[in-house]
DNA sequence: GCAAAAGTGTTGCGACTACACCCATGA
DNA sequence: TCATGGGTGTAGTCGCAACACTTTTGC
């Protein structure tokens, strides 16, 4: 045990996956298997040490790429965890980020013996205090999706309103009224119709939308 | 320069002070003068290293007591700042907390040559990136006061509705309708009348209230 | 035509704002 | 009695939830 605390940067990653039996997607996340003590063999959040020339968010991105191959479409600092008892016999302070990755990116993600995807609400036993961290990240995601425009970052570049609504429903775990959802999105003025339709289904073809930044809408100018 | 990042815990402290010319209180904060490089002589947020057996919040409390003698009535983690360029030639990651201290506590605070109070909106030049941190803390305080019951922590144990309203007005920097403010507080059900009045002023004596915890109202179960 | 999802209209409720108004005290 | 802030009443507005209804496609 060293006499000064070590710093690590870890990330809770969310992506949407179609469930086989249902048409509704659900939240999944990639975990990595620990290959050394403490908690050897258990699943854990991807992370690693803080490089001497990296900012905290750069370290999060860099570790994400190295361990899971993913590049997030949204990244935000979650919390710093530093309880003395959280990391066995060495003192470890973890700066934890949370991230959203798009549809395409998540499905491209290679399967690996030491990296596996799990449903966010049914994880295996996790190393350290990582289950607590995941619970907090889920709480933050559910809060933030209600007032910030982040849900589209779990989809691709263009999407239908029904797809976007299914993202909200997967995160909030309750059905939303399609009519009211449409009006809420219209009021936010952050969606632009591409002019294209998505055909093929056996019903009226829906419009495709793209996310557009609304000028005065930066919820947190810092961070 | 060492090859691993150092960890420090700092705190942005808010208290209310009466302004001499006006009856309206305003937000003030204590700063400490740096007595060594880098930024020697400049004012900075109180803080210090993370003790090997302390949790992060314990370190914040402990450093606060040691540098300013204050014990906060509210303490919450703000953000972790770790940009490589923020701390001169050594790498320093600061876990920053923000705190509210009560009326009584703030006025008891001893004057010191190396500790001084400043109005939160007119600070001197600060060391490191501390002005950025203060701006973020102010933004968080103004947001949080609108949906969380924290304003009373800037007062004492009991207070009148007018005093509580003046806290909101000082933080939000705009006048609030007394009638509507009263109803909002009543709707939140987090105030209990003590039965006592505050007399002495040349108008109808106001009731004194005490803050009471509302069962299902924990905004952030973690953190 | 029929099923299914896209998209529109309408109504009622609850929260908030603005402001008129009464109450109780000290001087 | 009057000035001052404590405290109550009330009407208008806005946003949202609920749900009926019309439109457009594939089969």
PDB file of N, CA and C in Angstrom, chain A residues 1-7 50-56 77 79-84 91 93 95 97 132 135-136 139 219-223, chain B residues 1-7 50-56 77 79-84 91 93 95 97 132 135-136 139 219-223:
ATOM      1  N   UNK A   1       0.840  -1.208   0.000  1.00  0.00           N
ATOM      2  CA  UNK A   1       0.000   0.000   0.000  1.00  0.00           C
ATOM      3  C   UNK A   1       0.871   1.253   0.000  1.00  0.00           C
ATOM      4  N   UNK A   2       0.630   2.081  -0.973  1.00  0.00           N
ATOM      5  CA  UNK A   2       1.402   3.328  -1.068  1.00  0.00           C
ATOM      6  C   UNK A   2       0.838   4.351  -0.099  1.00  0.00           C
ATOM      7  N   UNK A   3       1.552   5.418   0.139  1.00  0.00           N
ATOM      8  CA  UNK A   3       1.109   6.411   1.109  1.00  0.00           C
ATOM      9  C   UNK A   3       0.340   7.550   0.458  1.00  0.00           C
ATOM     10  N   UNK A   4       0.128   7.485  -0.841  1.00  0.00           N
ATOM     11  CA  UNK A   4      -0.692   8.519  -1.481  1.00  0.00           C
ATOM     12  C   UNK A   4      -1.757   7.828  -2.327  1.00  0.00           C
ATOM     13  N   UNK A   5      -2.935   8.460  -2.441  1.00  0.00           N
ATOM     14  CA  UNK A   5      -4.043   7.829  -3.187  1.00  0.00           C
ATOM     15  C   UNK A   5      -3.739   7.750  -4.678  1.00  0.00           C
ATOM     16  N   UNK A   6      -4.155   6.657  -5.289  1.00  0.00           N
ATOM     17  CA  UNK A   6      -4.051   6.508  -6.732  1.00  0.00           C
ATOM     18  C   UNK A   6      -5.310   7.052  -7.398  1.00  0.00           C
ATOM     19  N   UNK A   7      -5.177   7.536  -8.636  1.00  0.00           N
ATOM     20  CA  UNK A   7      -6.327   8.034  -9.389  1.00  0.00           C
ATOM     21  C   UNK A   7      -6.624   7.117 -10.558  1.00  0.00           C
ATOM     22  N   UNK A  50      -4.943   7.545 -14.976  1.00  0.00           N
ATOM     23  CA  UNK A  50      -4.976   8.858 -15.616  1.00  0.00           C
ATOM     24  C   UNK A  50      -3.593   9.166 -16.175  1.00  0.00           C
ATOM     25  N   UNK A  51      -3.512   9.286 -17.490  1.00  0.00           N
ATOM     26  CA  UNK A  51      -2.231   9.620 -18.111  1.00  0.00           C
ATOM     27  C   UNK A  51      -1.764  11.004 -17.682  1.00  0.00           C
ATOM     28  N   UNK A  52      -0.474  11.191 -17.640  1.00  0.00           N
ATOM     29  CA  UNK A  52       0.086  12.407 -17.050  1.00  0.00           C
ATOM     30  C   UNK A  52      -0.215  13.638 -17.906  1.00  0.00           C
ATOM     31  N   UNK A  53      -0.517  13.445 -19.177  1.00  0.00           N
ATOM     32  CA  UNK A  53      -0.799  14.587 -20.048  1.00  0.00           C
ATOM     33  C   UNK A  53      -2.259  14.659 -20.493  1.00  0.00           C
ATOM     34  N   UNK A  54      -3.091  13.768 -19.954  1.00  0.00           N
ATOM     35  CA  UNK A  54      -4.493  13.750 -20.372  1.00  0.00           C
ATOM     36  C   UNK A  54      -5.348  14.585 -19.437  1.00  0.00           C
ATOM     37  N   UNK A  55      -6.386  15.228 -19.972  1.00  0.00           N
ATOM     38  CA  UNK A  55      -7.444  15.751 -19.117  1.00  0.00           C
ATOM     39  C   UNK A  55      -8.296  14.566 -18.672  1.00  0.00           C
ATOM     40  N   UNK A  56      -9.184  14.806 -17.716  1.00  0.00           N
ATOM     41  CA  UNK A  56      -9.992  13.709 -17.185  1.00  0.00           C
ATOM     42  C   UNK A  56     -10.892  13.106 -18.266  1.00  0.00           C
ATOM     43  N   UNK A  77     -19.039  13.930 -16.833  1.00  0.00           N
ATOM     44  CA  UNK A  77     -18.520  13.460 -15.555  1.00  0.00           C
ATOM     45  C   UNK A  77     -19.672  13.134 -14.621  1.00  0.00           C
ATOM     46  N   UNK A  79     -19.223  11.507 -11.059  1.00  0.00           N
ATOM     47  CA  UNK A  79     -18.936  11.722  -9.644  1.00  0.00           C
ATOM     48  C   UNK A  79     -17.533  11.210  -9.369  1.00  0.00           C
ATOM     49  N   UNK A  80     -16.964  11.679  -8.279  1.00  0.00           N
ATOM     50  CA  UNK A  80     -15.673  11.153  -7.818  1.00  0.00           C
ATOM     51  C   UNK A  80     -15.913  10.291  -6.593  1.00  0.00           C
ATOM     52  N   UNK A  81     -15.495   9.044  -6.645  1.00  0.00           N
ATOM     53  CA  UNK A  81     -15.683   8.108  -5.539  1.00  0.00           C
ATOM     54  C   UNK A  81     -14.334   7.882  -4.870  1.00  0.00           C
ATOM     55  N   UNK A  82     -14.291   8.093  -3.555  1.00  0.00           N
ATOM     56  CA  UNK A  82     -12.997   8.006  -2.898  1.00  0.00           C
ATOM     57  C   UNK A  82     -13.046   7.487  -1.479  1.00  0.00           C
ATOM     58  N   UNK A  83     -14.074   6.712  -1.173  1.00  0.00           N
ATOM     59  CA  UNK A  83     -14.139   6.178   0.175  1.00  0.00           C
ATOM     60  C   UNK A  83     -12.926   5.279   0.442  1.00  0.00           C
ATOM     61  N   UNK A  84     -12.336   5.383   1.641  1.00  0.00           N
ATOM     62  CA  UNK A  84     -11.139   4.578   1.916  1.00  0.00           C
ATOM     63  C   UNK A  84     -11.394   3.082   1.840  1.00  0.00           C
ATOM     64  N   UNK A  91      -5.505   2.556  -1.624  1.00  0.00           N
ATOM     65  CA  UNK A  91      -6.389   3.708  -1.669  1.00  0.00           C
ATOM     66  C   UNK A  91      -6.555   4.163  -3.108  1.00  0.00           C
ATOM     67  N   UNK A  93      -8.940   6.576  -5.738  1.00  0.00           N
ATOM     68  CA  UNK A  93      -9.987   7.551  -6.029  1.00  0.00           C
ATOM     69  C   UNK A  93     -10.359   7.408  -7.502  1.00  0.00           C
ATOM     70  N   UNK A  95     -12.465   8.809 -10.645  1.00  0.00           N
ATOM     71  CA  UNK A  95     -13.273   9.828 -11.293  1.00  0.00           C
ATOM     72  C   UNK A  95     -14.109   9.092 -12.328  1.00  0.00           C
ATOM     73  N   UNK A  97     -17.029   8.754 -15.240  1.00  0.00           N
ATOM     74  CA  UNK A  97     -17.820   9.392 -16.289  1.00  0.00           C
ATOM     75  C   UNK A  97     -18.968   8.476 -16.674  1.00  0.00           C
ATOM     76  N   UNK A 132     -23.048   0.311  -7.040  1.00  0.00           N
ATOM     77  CA  UNK A 132     -23.513   1.608  -6.525  1.00  0.00           C
ATOM     78  C   UNK A 132     -23.332   2.695  -7.585  1.00  0.00           C
ATOM     79  N   UNK A 135     -25.896   2.324 -10.332  1.00  0.00           N
ATOM     80  CA  UNK A 135     -27.207   2.796  -9.876  1.00  0.00           C
ATOM     81  C   UNK A 135     -27.285   4.320  -9.936  1.00  0.00           C
ATOM     82  N   UNK A 136     -26.222   4.954  -9.521  1.00  0.00           N
ATOM     83  CA  UNK A 136     -26.191   6.414  -9.556  1.00  0.00           C
ATOM     84  C   UNK A 136     -26.236   6.913 -11.001  1.00  0.00           C
ATOM     85  N   UNK A 139     -29.701   6.665 -12.319  1.00  0.00           N
ATOM     86  CA  UNK A 139     -30.527   7.729 -11.742  1.00  0.00           C
ATOM     87  C   UNK A 139     -30.279   9.050 -12.469  1.00  0.00           C
ATOM     88  N   UNK A 219     -27.308  23.317 -21.079  1.00  0.00           N
ATOM     89  CA  UNK A 219     -27.749  23.163 -19.698  1.00  0.00           C
ATOM     90  C   UNK A 219     -26.609  23.441 -18.716  1.00  0.00           C
ATOM     91  N   UNK A 220     -25.416  23.013 -19.038  1.00  0.00           N
ATOM     92  CA  UNK A 220     -24.289  23.227 -18.155  1.00  0.00           C
ATOM     93  C   UNK A 220     -23.109  23.751 -18.961  1.00  0.00           C
ATOM     94  N   UNK A 221     -22.851  25.065 -18.889  1.00  0.00           N
ATOM     95  CA  UNK A 221     -21.803  25.680 -19.692  1.00  0.00           C
ATOM     96  C   UNK A 221     -20.422  25.166 -19.316  1.00  0.00           C
ATOM     97  N   UNK A 222     -20.263  24.698 -18.093  1.00  0.00           N
ATOM     98  CA  UNK A 222     -18.989  24.156 -17.655  1.00  0.00           C
ATOM     99  C   UNK A 222     -19.032  22.653 -17.842  1.00  0.00           C
ATOM    100  N   UNK A 223     -18.205  21.945 -17.170  1.00  0.00           N
ATOM    101  CA  UNK A 223     -18.259  20.481 -17.094  1.00  0.00           C
ATOM    102  C   UNK A 223     -18.162  19.776 -18.417  1.00  0.00           C
TER     103      UNK A 223
ATOM    104  N   UNK B   1       8.638  17.880 -10.827  1.00  0.00           N
ATOM    105  CA  UNK B   1       7.330  17.328 -11.193  1.00  0.00           C
ATOM    106  C   UNK B   1       7.323  15.818 -10.988  1.00  0.00           C
ATOM    107  N   UNK B   2       6.350  15.379 -10.230  1.00  0.00           N
ATOM    108  CA  UNK B   2       6.254  13.937 -10.011  1.00  0.00           C
ATOM    109  C   UNK B   2       5.588  13.268 -11.210  1.00  0.00           C
ATOM    110  N   UNK B   3       5.676  11.960 -11.280  1.00  0.00           N
ATOM    111  CA  UNK B   3       5.126  11.265 -12.442  1.00  0.00           C
ATOM    112  C   UNK B   3       3.716  10.777 -12.214  1.00  0.00           C
ATOM    113  N   UNK B   4       3.132  11.087 -11.060  1.00  0.00           N
ATOM    114  CA  UNK B   4       1.743  10.721 -10.842  1.00  0.00           C
ATOM    115  C   UNK B   4       0.985  11.947 -10.346  1.00  0.00           C
ATOM    116  N   UNK B   5      -0.296  12.049 -10.687  1.00  0.00           N
ATOM    117  CA  UNK B   5      -1.074  13.231 -10.304  1.00  0.00           C
ATOM    118  C   UNK B   5      -1.311  13.287  -8.799  1.00  0.00           C
ATOM    119  N   UNK B   6      -1.267  14.495  -8.249  1.00  0.00           N
ATOM    120  CA  UNK B   6      -1.597  14.707  -6.846  1.00  0.00           C
ATOM    121  C   UNK B   6      -3.088  14.980  -6.721  1.00  0.00           C
ATOM    122  N   UNK B   7      -3.645  14.627  -5.569  1.00  0.00           N
ATOM    123  CA  UNK B   7      -5.061  14.878  -5.306  1.00  0.00           C
ATOM    124  C   UNK B   7      -5.214  15.923  -4.214  1.00  0.00           C
ATOM    125  N   UNK B  50      -5.626  15.129   0.435  1.00  0.00           N
ATOM    126  CA  UNK B  50      -6.565  14.105   0.893  1.00  0.00           C
ATOM    127  C   UNK B  50      -5.842  13.171   1.853  1.00  0.00           C
ATOM    128  N   UNK B  51      -6.279  13.161   3.093  1.00  0.00           N
ATOM    129  CA  UNK B  51      -5.669  12.268   4.075  1.00  0.00           C
ATOM    130  C   UNK B  51      -5.896  10.810   3.701  1.00  0.00           C
ATOM    131  N   UNK B  52      -4.966   9.961   4.069  1.00  0.00           N
ATOM    132  CA  UNK B  52      -4.988   8.576   3.588  1.00  0.00           C
ATOM    133  C   UNK B  52      -6.165   7.785   4.165  1.00  0.00           C
ATOM    134  N   UNK B  53      -6.721   8.257   5.265  1.00  0.00           N
ATOM    135  CA  UNK B  53      -7.835   7.524   5.868  1.00  0.00           C
ATOM    136  C   UNK B  53      -9.155   8.275   5.775  1.00  0.00           C
ATOM    137  N   UNK B  54      -9.177   9.418   5.084  1.00  0.00           N
ATOM    138  CA  UNK B  54     -10.385  10.214   4.998  1.00  0.00           C
ATOM    139  C   UNK B  54     -11.183   9.872   3.744  1.00  0.00           C
ATOM    140  N   UNK B  55     -12.505   9.952   3.861  1.00  0.00           N
ATOM    141  CA  UNK B  55     -13.301   9.976   2.643  1.00  0.00           C
ATOM    142  C   UNK B  55     -13.189  11.373   2.049  1.00  0.00           C
ATOM    143  N   UNK B  56     -13.690  11.545   0.835  1.00  0.00           N
ATOM    144  CA  UNK B  56     -13.561  12.844   0.175  1.00  0.00           C
ATOM    145  C   UNK B  56     -14.310  13.927   0.947  1.00  0.00           C
ATOM    146  N   UNK B  77     -20.600  17.421  -3.254  1.00  0.00           N
ATOM    147  CA  UNK B  77     -19.516  17.397  -4.233  1.00  0.00           C
ATOM    148  C   UNK B  77     -19.927  18.180  -5.460  1.00  0.00           C
ATOM    149  N   UNK B  79     -17.514  18.963  -8.468  1.00  0.00           N
ATOM    150  CA  UNK B  79     -16.910  18.488  -9.715  1.00  0.00           C
ATOM    151  C   UNK B  79     -15.455  18.155  -9.447  1.00  0.00           C
ATOM    152  N   UNK B  80     -14.887  17.339 -10.321  1.00  0.00           N
ATOM    153  CA  UNK B  80     -13.452  17.058 -10.259  1.00  0.00           C
ATOM    154  C   UNK B  80     -12.771  17.789 -11.397  1.00  0.00           C
ATOM    155  N   UNK B  81     -11.808  18.615 -11.070  1.00  0.00           N
ATOM    156  CA  UNK B  81     -11.085  19.387 -12.078  1.00  0.00           C
ATOM    157  C   UNK B  81      -9.690  18.807 -12.239  1.00  0.00           C
ATOM    158  N   UNK B  82      -9.324  18.477 -13.474  1.00  0.00           N
ATOM    159  CA  UNK B  82      -8.044  17.795 -13.653  1.00  0.00           C
ATOM    160  C   UNK B  82      -7.329  18.134 -14.933  1.00  0.00           C
ATOM    161  N   UNK B  83      -7.599  19.289 -15.498  1.00  0.00           N
ATOM    162  CA  UNK B  83      -6.911  19.638 -16.729  1.00  0.00           C
ATOM    163  C   UNK B  83      -5.407  19.725 -16.473  1.00  0.00           C
ATOM    164  N   UNK B  84      -4.590  19.200 -17.400  1.00  0.00           N
ATOM    165  CA  UNK B  84      -3.136  19.207 -17.174  1.00  0.00           C
ATOM    166  C   UNK B  84      -2.569  20.617 -17.030  1.00  0.00           C
ATOM    167  N   UNK B  91       1.104  18.280 -11.731  1.00  0.00           N
ATOM    168  CA  UNK B  91      -0.207  17.782 -12.100  1.00  0.00           C
ATOM    169  C   UNK B  91      -1.063  17.628 -10.847  1.00  0.00           C
ATOM    170  N   UNK B  93      -5.092  17.130  -9.463  1.00  0.00           N
ATOM    171  CA  UNK B  93      -6.526  16.899  -9.637  1.00  0.00           C
ATOM    172  C   UNK B  93      -7.231  17.359  -8.372  1.00  0.00           C
ATOM    173  N   UNK B  95     -10.666  17.614  -6.285  1.00  0.00           N
ATOM    174  CA  UNK B  95     -12.063  17.250  -6.058  1.00  0.00           C
ATOM    175  C   UNK B  95     -12.672  18.425  -5.300  1.00  0.00           C
ATOM    176  N   UNK B  97     -15.766  20.547  -3.546  1.00  0.00           N
ATOM    177  CA  UNK B  97     -17.068  20.521  -2.901  1.00  0.00           C
ATOM    178  C   UNK B  97     -17.614  21.941  -2.828  1.00  0.00           C
ATOM    179  N   UNK B 132     -13.195  30.020 -12.389  1.00  0.00           N
ATOM    180  CA  UNK B 132     -14.069  29.122 -13.158  1.00  0.00           C
ATOM    181  C   UNK B 132     -14.868  28.220 -12.218  1.00  0.00           C
ATOM    182  N   UNK B 135     -17.588  30.167 -10.488  1.00  0.00           N
ATOM    183  CA  UNK B 135     -18.706  30.417 -11.403  1.00  0.00           C
ATOM    184  C   UNK B 135     -19.592  29.175 -11.529  1.00  0.00           C
ATOM    185  N   UNK B 136     -18.963  28.037 -11.615  1.00  0.00           N
ATOM    186  CA  UNK B 136     -19.724  26.800 -11.718  1.00  0.00           C
ATOM    187  C   UNK B 136     -20.526  26.555 -10.435  1.00  0.00           C
ATOM    188  N   UNK B 139     -23.513  28.736 -10.352  1.00  0.00           N
ATOM    189  CA  UNK B 139     -24.529  28.225 -11.278  1.00  0.00           C
ATOM    190  C   UNK B 139     -25.280  27.050 -10.644  1.00  0.00           C
ATOM    191  N   UNK B 219     -33.434  14.318  -3.061  1.00  0.00           N
ATOM    192  CA  UNK B 219     -33.214  14.541  -4.482  1.00  0.00           C
ATOM    193  C   UNK B 219     -32.143  13.606  -5.039  1.00  0.00           C
ATOM    194  N   UNK B 220     -31.104  13.355  -4.257  1.00  0.00           N
ATOM    195  CA  UNK B 220     -30.028  12.487  -4.723  1.00  0.00           C
ATOM    196  C   UNK B 220     -29.667  11.508  -3.620  1.00  0.00           C
ATOM    197  N   UNK B 221     -30.147  10.279  -3.736  1.00  0.00           N
ATOM    198  CA  UNK B 221     -29.925   9.277  -2.706  1.00  0.00           C
ATOM    199  C   UNK B 221     -28.443   8.947  -2.530  1.00  0.00           C
ATOM    200  N   UNK B 222     -27.647   9.123  -3.546  1.00  0.00           N
ATOM    201  CA  UNK B 222     -26.219   8.869  -3.492  1.00  0.00           C
ATOM    202  C   UNK B 222     -25.513  10.178  -3.163  1.00  0.00           C
ATOM    203  N   UNK B 223     -24.304  10.272  -3.524  1.00  0.00           N
ATOM    204  CA  UNK B 223     -23.564  11.526  -3.431  1.00  0.00           C
ATOM    205  C   UNK B 223     -23.501  12.137  -2.035  1.00  0.00           C
TER     206      UNK B 223
END
